[in-house]
Short mmCIF file of C-alpha atoms in Angstrom, two decimals:
data_model
loop_
_atom_site.label_atom_id
_atom_site.label_comp_id
_atom_site.label_asym_id
_atom_site.label_seq_id
_atom_site.Cartn_x
_atom_site.Cartn_y
_atom_site.Cartn_z
CA UNK D 1 63.18 29.97 -97.24
CA UNK D 2 63.32 28.38 -93.82
CA UNK D 3 62.08 25.03 -95.18
CA UNK D 4 64.95 24.92 -97.70
CA UNK D 5 67.60 25.47 -95.04
CA UNK D 6 65.92 22.93 -92.76
CA UNK D 7 66.10 20.39 -95.58
CA UNK D 8 69.89 20.63 -95.58
CA UNK D 9 69.94 19.32 -92.02
CA UNK D 10 67.96 16.18 -92.85
CA UNK D 11 69.88 12.95 -93.41
CA UNK D 12 67.18 11.63 -95.74
CA UNK D 13 67.72 14.58 -98.09
CA UNK D 14 71.42 13.88 -98.50
CA UNK D 15 70.86 10.13 -98.80
CA UNK D 16 68.46 10.73 -101.67
CA UNK D 17 70.57 13.41 -103.35
CA UNK D 18 73.84 11.42 -103.17
CA UNK D 19 72.26 8.08 -104.03
CA UNK D 20 73.63 7.04 -107.49
CA UNK D 21 70.36 5.41 -108.50
CA UNK D 22 68.56 8.72 -108.02
CA UNK D 23 70.37 10.06 -111.05
CA UNK D 24 69.97 6.85 -113.04
CA UNK D 25 66.23 7.02 -112.44
CA UNK D 26 66.24 10.71 -113.41
CA UNK D 27 67.93 9.75 -116.69
CA UNK D 28 65.23 7.16 -117.36
CA UNK D 29 62.58 9.81 -116.69
CA UNK D 30 64.37 12.23 -119.00
CA UNK D 31 63.95 9.73 -121.85
CA UNK D 32 60.20 9.74 -121.27
CA UNK D 33 59.71 13.38 -120.30
CA UNK D 34 58.15 14.32 -123.65
CA UNK D 35 55.33 11.77 -123.36
CA UNK D 36 54.72 10.93 -119.70
CA UNK D 37 53.54 13.41 -117.09
CA UNK D 38 54.81 11.09 -114.35
CA UNK D 39 58.31 11.36 -115.78
CA UNK D 40 58.03 15.15 -115.88
CA UNK D 41 56.87 15.20 -112.28
CA UNK D 42 59.70 12.90 -111.15
CA UNK D 43 62.35 14.83 -113.08
CA UNK D 44 61.07 18.08 -111.60
CA UNK D 45 61.39 16.64 -108.08
CA UNK D 46 65.00 15.56 -108.69
CA UNK D 47 65.94 18.93 -110.18
CA UNK D 48 64.37 20.68 -107.20
CA UNK D 49 66.39 18.51 -104.78
CA UNK D 50 69.58 19.38 -106.64
CA UNK D 51 68.81 23.11 -106.62
CA UNK D 52 68.20 23.39 -102.87
CA UNK D 53 71.88 23.91 -101.87
CA UNK D 54 72.34 26.45 -104.67
CA UNK D 55 69.26 28.38 -103.61
CA UNK D 56 70.47 28.42 -100.01
CA UNK D 57 73.91 29.66 -101.08
CA UNK D 58 72.31 32.35 -103.19
CA UNK D 59 70.20 33.45 -100.22
CA UNK D 60 73.26 33.57 -97.97
CA UNK D 61 75.04 35.62 -100.60
CA UNK D 62 72.13 38.05 -100.60
CA UNK D 63 72.30 38.33 -96.78
CA UNK D 64 76.03 39.02 -96.94
CA UNK D 65 75.50 41.65 -99.57
CA UNK D 66 72.99 43.40 -97.30
CA UNK D 67 75.44 43.22 -94.36
CA UNK D 68 73.07 41.00 -92.40
CA UNK D 69 75.57 38.20 -91.73
CA UNK D 70 75.07 38.55 -87.98
CA UNK D 71 71.79 36.63 -88.19
CA UNK D 72 73.42 33.44 -89.59
CA UNK D 73 74.74 32.17 -86.20
CA UNK D 74 71.21 32.57 -84.87
CA UNK D 75 69.54 30.71 -87.74
CA UNK D 76 71.82 27.65 -87.81
CA UNK D 77 70.90 26.35 -84.28
CA UNK D 78 67.23 26.93 -85.06
CA UNK D 79 67.44 24.91 -88.29
CA UNK D 80 69.37 22.12 -86.54
CA UNK D 81 66.85 21.91 -83.69
CA UNK D 82 63.86 21.87 -86.02
CA UNK D 83 65.45 19.15 -88.18
CA UNK D 84 66.16 17.02 -85.11
CA UNK D 85 62.63 17.54 -83.83
CA UNK D 86 61.12 16.41 -87.12
CA UNK D 87 63.37 13.41 -87.60
CA UNK D 88 61.05 11.10 -85.70
CA UNK D 89 58.26 11.96 -88.11
CA UNK D 90 60.44 11.67 -91.20
CA UNK D 91 59.16 9.37 -93.95
CA UNK D 92 61.07 7.75 -96.78
CA UNK D 93 60.23 8.82 -100.33
CA UNK D 94 58.35 5.95 -101.95
CA UNK D 95 56.06 5.18 -104.85
CA UNK D 96 53.96 2.33 -103.49
CA UNK D 97 50.27 1.83 -102.80
CA UNK D 98 49.21 2.02 -99.18
CA UNK D 99 46.67 0.41 -96.92
CA UNK D 100 46.40 0.13 -93.18
CA UNK D 101 46.55 -3.48 -91.96
CA UNK D 102 46.92 -4.00 -88.22
CA UNK D 103 50.18 -5.57 -87.12
CA UNK D 104 51.46 -6.33 -83.68
CA UNK D 105 54.43 -4.24 -82.58
CA UNK D 106 57.71 -6.05 -82.02
CA UNK D 107 59.16 -5.63 -78.56
CA UNK D 108 62.67 -4.24 -78.23
CA UNK D 109 63.98 -7.74 -77.52
CA UNK D 110 62.15 -9.24 -80.50
CA UNK D 111 63.44 -6.50 -82.78
CA UNK D 112 66.99 -7.12 -81.56
CA UNK D 113 66.72 -10.87 -82.20
CA UNK D 114 65.15 -10.46 -85.63
CA UNK D 115 67.74 -7.87 -86.59
CA UNK D 116 70.57 -10.24 -85.62
CA UNK D 117 68.92 -12.92 -87.72
CA UNK D 118 68.55 -10.64 -90.77
CA UNK D 119 72.17 -9.52 -90.41
CA UNK D 120 73.34 -13.15 -90.59
CA UNK D 121 71.11 -13.95 -93.57
CA UNK D 122 72.15 -10.77 -95.40
CA UNK D 123 75.85 -11.54 -94.93
CA UNK D 124 75.27 -15.07 -96.26
CA UNK D 125 73.49 -13.69 -99.34
CA UNK D 126 76.21 -11.08 -99.88
CA UNK D 127 78.97 -13.69 -99.79
CA UNK D 128 77.18 -16.13 -102.11
CA UNK D 129 76.43 -13.39 -104.65
CA UNK D 130 79.91 -11.92 -104.47
CA UNK D 131 81.26 -15.39 -105.18
CA UNK D 132 78.87 -15.69 -108.15
CA UNK D 133 80.19 -12.36 -109.45
CA UNK D 134 83.77 -13.61 -109.19
CA UNK D 135 82.87 -16.92 -110.86
CA UNK D 136 81.17 -15.05 -113.72
CA UNK D 137 84.33 -12.99 -114.24
CA UNK D 138 86.59 -16.06 -114.15
CA UNK D 139 84.37 -17.88 -116.64
CA UNK D 140 84.70 -15.04 -119.16
CA UNK D 141 88.29 -13.88 -118.64
CA UNK D 142 91.75 -15.39 -119.00
CA UNK D 143 93.84 -14.33 -116.02
CA UNK D 144 97.46 -13.19 -116.48
CA UNK D 145 100.14 -15.68 -115.52
CA UNK D 146 100.95 -15.54 -111.83
CA UNK D 147 97.66 -13.86 -110.90
CA UNK D 148 96.08 -15.39 -107.79
CA UNK D 149 92.36 -15.23 -107.06
CA UNK D 150 91.62 -14.87 -103.34
CA UNK D 151 87.82 -14.58 -103.42
CA UNK D 152 87.22 -17.98 -101.82
CA UNK D 153 89.70 -17.37 -99.01
CA UNK D 154 88.29 -13.89 -98.31
CA UNK D 155 84.75 -15.21 -98.07
CA UNK D 156 85.63 -18.11 -95.79
CA UNK D 157 87.54 -15.80 -93.44
CA UNK D 158 84.64 -13.37 -93.36
CA UNK D 159 82.05 -16.03 -92.55
CA UNK D 160 84.20 -17.72 -89.91
CA UNK D 161 85.17 -14.38 -88.39
CA UNK D 162 81.51 -13.48 -87.95
CA UNK D 163 80.56 -16.84 -86.48
CA UNK D 164 78.33 -17.75 -89.40
CA UNK D 165 80.25 -20.63 -91.00
CA UNK D 166 79.04 -23.33 -88.61
CA UNK D 167 75.45 -22.07 -88.77
CA UNK D 168 75.19 -22.28 -92.56
CA UNK D 169 73.54 -25.05 -94.50
CA UNK D 170 75.96 -27.79 -95.56
CA UNK D 171 75.13 -27.34 -99.26
CA UNK D 172 76.16 -23.68 -99.13
CA UNK D 173 79.40 -24.50 -97.31
CA UNK D 174 80.28 -27.07 -99.95
CA UNK D 175 79.66 -24.54 -102.74
CA UNK D 176 81.93 -21.97 -101.11
CA UNK D 177 84.63 -24.59 -100.47
CA UNK D 178 85.02 -25.25 -104.20
CA UNK D 179 88.21 -23.70 -105.64
CA UNK D 180 87.86 -20.34 -107.39
CA UNK D 181 86.68 -20.79 -110.97
CA UNK D 182 84.97 -24.15 -110.34
CA UNK D 183 81.31 -23.12 -110.27
CA UNK D 184 79.37 -24.24 -113.33
CA UNK D 185 77.05 -21.93 -115.25
CA UNK D 186 73.95 -23.47 -113.67
CA UNK D 187 75.20 -22.70 -110.16
CA UNK D 188 76.12 -19.15 -111.16
CA UNK D 189 72.78 -18.44 -112.83
CA UNK D 190 70.81 -19.87 -109.91
CA UNK D 191 72.77 -17.81 -107.37
CA UNK D 192 72.27 -14.59 -109.33
CA UNK D 193 68.53 -14.83 -108.59
CA UNK D 194 69.40 -13.98 -104.97
CA UNK D 195 70.15 -10.36 -105.90
CA UNK D 196 66.52 -9.34 -105.41
CA UNK D 197 66.26 -10.83 -101.88
CA UNK D 198 69.59 -9.16 -101.02
CA UNK D 199 68.24 -5.80 -102.20
CA UNK D 200 65.22 -6.28 -99.91
CA UNK D 201 67.34 -7.40 -96.95
CA UNK D 202 69.51 -4.28 -97.27
CA UNK D 203 66.33 -2.19 -97.17
CA UNK D 204 64.87 -4.10 -94.23
CA UNK D 205 68.07 -3.45 -92.23
CA UNK D 206 68.06 0.23 -93.30
CA UNK D 207 71.40 -0.07 -95.06
CA UNK D 208 69.43 1.38 -97.97
CA UNK D 209 66.70 3.85 -97.08
CA UNK D 210 64.89 3.80 -100.41
CA UNK D 211 63.36 0.83 -102.22
CA UNK D 212 62.74 1.50 -105.92
CA UNK D 213 59.79 -0.04 -107.73
CA UNK D 214 60.52 -3.06 -109.92
CA UNK D 215 60.67 -1.10 -113.16
CA UNK D 216 63.52 1.07 -111.86
CA UNK D 217 65.91 -1.77 -111.06
CA UNK D 218 66.04 -4.25 -113.92
CA UNK D 219 69.84 -4.37 -114.12
CA UNK D 220 71.98 -6.87 -112.22
CA UNK D 221 74.02 -5.01 -109.61
CA UNK D 222 76.70 -7.05 -107.87
CA UNK D 223 77.78 -3.93 -105.97
CA UNK D 224 74.94 -4.66 -103.56
CA UNK D 225 76.86 -7.75 -102.46
CA UNK D 226 80.46 -6.60 -102.84
CA UNK D 227 79.75 -3.47 -100.82
CA UNK D 228 78.81 -5.61 -97.80
CA UNK D 229 81.69 -8.05 -98.23
CA UNK D 230 84.12 -5.12 -98.17
CA UNK D 231 82.38 -3.38 -95.25
CA UNK D 232 80.24 -5.90 -93.29
CA UNK D 233 80.07 -3.44 -90.39
CA UNK D 234 77.37 -1.58 -92.34
CA UNK D 235 74.98 -4.36 -91.32
CA UNK D 236 75.51 -3.80 -87.59
CA UNK D 237 75.76 -0.01 -87.48
CA UNK D 238 71.99 0.50 -87.19
CA UNK D 239 69.43 -0.77 -84.71
CA UNK D 240 66.19 -0.41 -86.66
CA UNK D 241 64.12 -2.52 -89.02
CA UNK D 242 61.52 -1.29 -91.48
CA UNK D 243 58.02 -1.52 -90.12
CA UNK D 244 55.70 -4.36 -91.01
CA UNK D 245 53.38 -1.86 -92.68
CA UNK D 246 56.22 -0.73 -94.98
CA UNK D 247 56.89 -4.35 -95.94
CA UNK D 248 53.19 -4.87 -96.64
CA UNK D 249 53.19 -1.82 -98.92
CA UNK D 250 56.24 -3.18 -100.72
CA UNK D 251 54.52 -6.54 -101.17
CA UNK D 252 51.37 -4.91 -102.54
CA UNK D 253 53.35 -2.84 -105.02
CA UNK D 254 55.19 -5.96 -106.21
CA UNK D 255 51.91 -7.86 -106.57
CA UNK D 256 50.39 -5.08 -108.68
CA UNK D 257 53.47 -5.05 -110.91
CA UNK D 258 53.40 -8.84 -111.19
CA UNK D 259 49.71 -8.92 -112.12
CA UNK D 260 50.25 -6.30 -114.82
CA UNK D 261 53.17 -8.24 -116.32
CA UNK D 262 51.28 -11.54 -116.22
CA UNK D 263 48.31 -9.97 -117.99
CA UNK D 264 50.63 -8.72 -120.75
CA UNK D 265 52.27 -12.14 -121.10
CA UNK D 266 48.86 -13.83 -121.44
CA UNK D 267 47.61 -11.35 -124.05
CA UNK D 268 50.81 -11.74 -126.08
CA UNK D 269 50.48 -15.52 -125.97
CA UNK D 270 53.67 -16.16 -123.97
CA UNK D 271 51.69 -18.15 -121.40
CA UNK D 272 48.24 -19.66 -121.36
CA UNK D 273 45.49 -18.37 -119.11
CA UNK D 274 44.35 -20.87 -116.50
CA UNK D 275 40.69 -20.32 -117.44
CA UNK D 276 38.38 -18.08 -119.44
CA UNK D 277 37.97 -15.60 -116.58
CA UNK D 278 41.72 -15.16 -116.32
CA UNK D 279 41.94 -14.55 -120.06
CA UNK D 280 39.13 -12.01 -119.93
CA UNK D 281 40.75 -10.20 -116.98
CA UNK D 282 44.11 -10.13 -118.76
CA UNK D 283 42.53 -8.63 -121.88
CA UNK D 284 40.75 -5.99 -119.82
CA UNK D 285 43.97 -5.02 -118.02
CA UNK D 286 45.95 -4.88 -121.28
CA UNK D 287 43.25 -2.74 -122.89
CA UNK D 288 43.06 -0.42 -119.88
CA UNK D 289 46.82 0.22 -119.66
CA UNK D 290 48.31 -0.76 -123.02
CA UNK D 291 49.92 2.13 -124.87
CA UNK D 292 48.85 4.75 -122.33
CA UNK D 293 52.01 6.69 -121.62
CA UNK D 294 50.68 8.40 -118.48
CA UNK D 295 49.15 5.29 -116.89
CA UNK D 296 50.85 2.02 -117.78
CA UNK D 297 53.60 0.57 -115.58
CA UNK D 298 57.11 1.40 -116.77
CA UNK D 299 60.10 -0.94 -117.28
CA UNK D 300 63.18 1.25 -117.54
CA UNK D 301 62.11 3.78 -120.15
CA UNK D 302 59.40 1.64 -121.81
CA UNK D 303 55.84 0.81 -120.93
CA UNK D 304 55.01 -2.79 -120.06
CA UNK D 305 53.00 -2.90 -123.28
CA UNK D 306 56.11 -1.77 -125.24
CA UNK D 307 58.70 -3.96 -123.50
CA UNK D 308 60.51 -6.82 -125.20
CA UNK D 309 59.72 -10.37 -124.19
CA UNK D 310 63.04 -10.61 -122.32
CA UNK D 311 62.32 -7.44 -120.31
CA UNK D 312 58.79 -8.59 -119.56
CA UNK D 313 59.87 -12.05 -118.38
CA UNK D 314 62.62 -10.56 -116.18
CA UNK D 315 60.26 -8.02 -114.60
CA UNK D 316 57.70 -10.76 -113.97
CA UNK D 317 60.30 -12.88 -112.20
CA UNK D 318 61.58 -9.95 -110.10
CA UNK D 319 58.12 -8.86 -108.99
CA UNK D 320 57.13 -12.45 -108.13
CA UNK D 321 60.29 -12.90 -106.07
CA UNK D 322 59.82 -9.59 -104.28
CA UNK D 323 56.21 -10.32 -103.37
CA UNK D 324 57.11 -13.85 -102.24
CA UNK D 325 60.05 -12.69 -100.12
CA UNK D 326 57.99 -10.02 -98.38
CA UNK D 327 55.21 -12.57 -97.78
CA UNK D 328 57.67 -14.97 -96.14
CA UNK D 329 59.27 -12.17 -94.10
CA UNK D 330 55.93 -10.89 -92.79
CA UNK D 331 55.00 -14.41 -91.68
CA UNK D 332 58.38 -14.80 -89.92
CA UNK D 333 58.02 -11.46 -88.13
CA UNK D 334 54.56 -12.38 -86.85
CA UNK D 335 56.12 -15.23 -84.87
CA UNK D 336 57.70 -14.89 -81.46
CA UNK D 337 61.24 -15.71 -82.57
CA UNK D 338 63.26 -15.74 -85.83
CA UNK D 339 64.01 -19.01 -87.67
CA UNK D 340 66.80 -21.07 -86.22
CA UNK D 341 70.08 -22.10 -87.86
CA UNK D 342 71.20 -23.62 -90.16
CA UNK D 343 70.63 -20.68 -92.50
CA UNK D 344 70.22 -21.58 -96.14
CA UNK D 345 70.76 -19.45 -99.23
CA UNK D 346 67.44 -19.61 -101.09
CA UNK D 347 67.53 -17.52 -104.27
#
């Protein structure tokens, strides 16, 4: 029973329990629970997390009923101390492959400089994507007479107020200077591709403490950007970065997902294999995983082998972008100093 009470004093527990995507992912698992043991395992873990507070309350009720309430003031400091003691060893829940490459450790000064750099880049991405969200809305809606859009002004004030405007690439400044409603569809669609790098930047800066696998995050989510535009202080509240080993694990997971999707695209005839060996490998992968509910990679609530062409192409693009972004980030972090301004939005 002690371990359940100790769990209530861990920040990671409440982050996971109150994270909206936790419940979205549980819903996706619920759709597959009758045919996938992984979904049953995941759903069981989420249900257990949700039951912990209820079990603790029930236990407290039992103590009260036995007139043993005097022991509660003694237990609470013990639980708090144990939770604090274990916080340094706390790990984030993740579903990624692991290996143990050797990386140099960043000094405190290097970590501070790289964090400042990632904060600037993340704010730039957030503003560009929030503008794309606004432009998408304006392209589809007719505004009431007298309604004034202030997105452009808000973004310019935010960038200038944080000292980022003069350190941005000229092309990005020109895009943001355009009046509201003046982005064309090509500019909007290109900018939207930056949502995946923004998701990774939020994770790197520990704004988000959990990074879902590709198949759990196929939907466009502009809240990732708007949340930071409304509260940019979230980027500077922390002092940590994810470790290089965690980024390497994220890159490996994305590469595995990408390779599985590419193999499926080749077998279906969506793309041509570069040579006979590639075709043979793709066929072997598709045969090994195709239709196997307990083994194949999952896109939403469908296996890769069951996904539509649109879902498969989107997942392929996301996994390629994630692997590429992590690869670039790991190279940057291996250097002595972060890249210098001007900073460019590169979706």
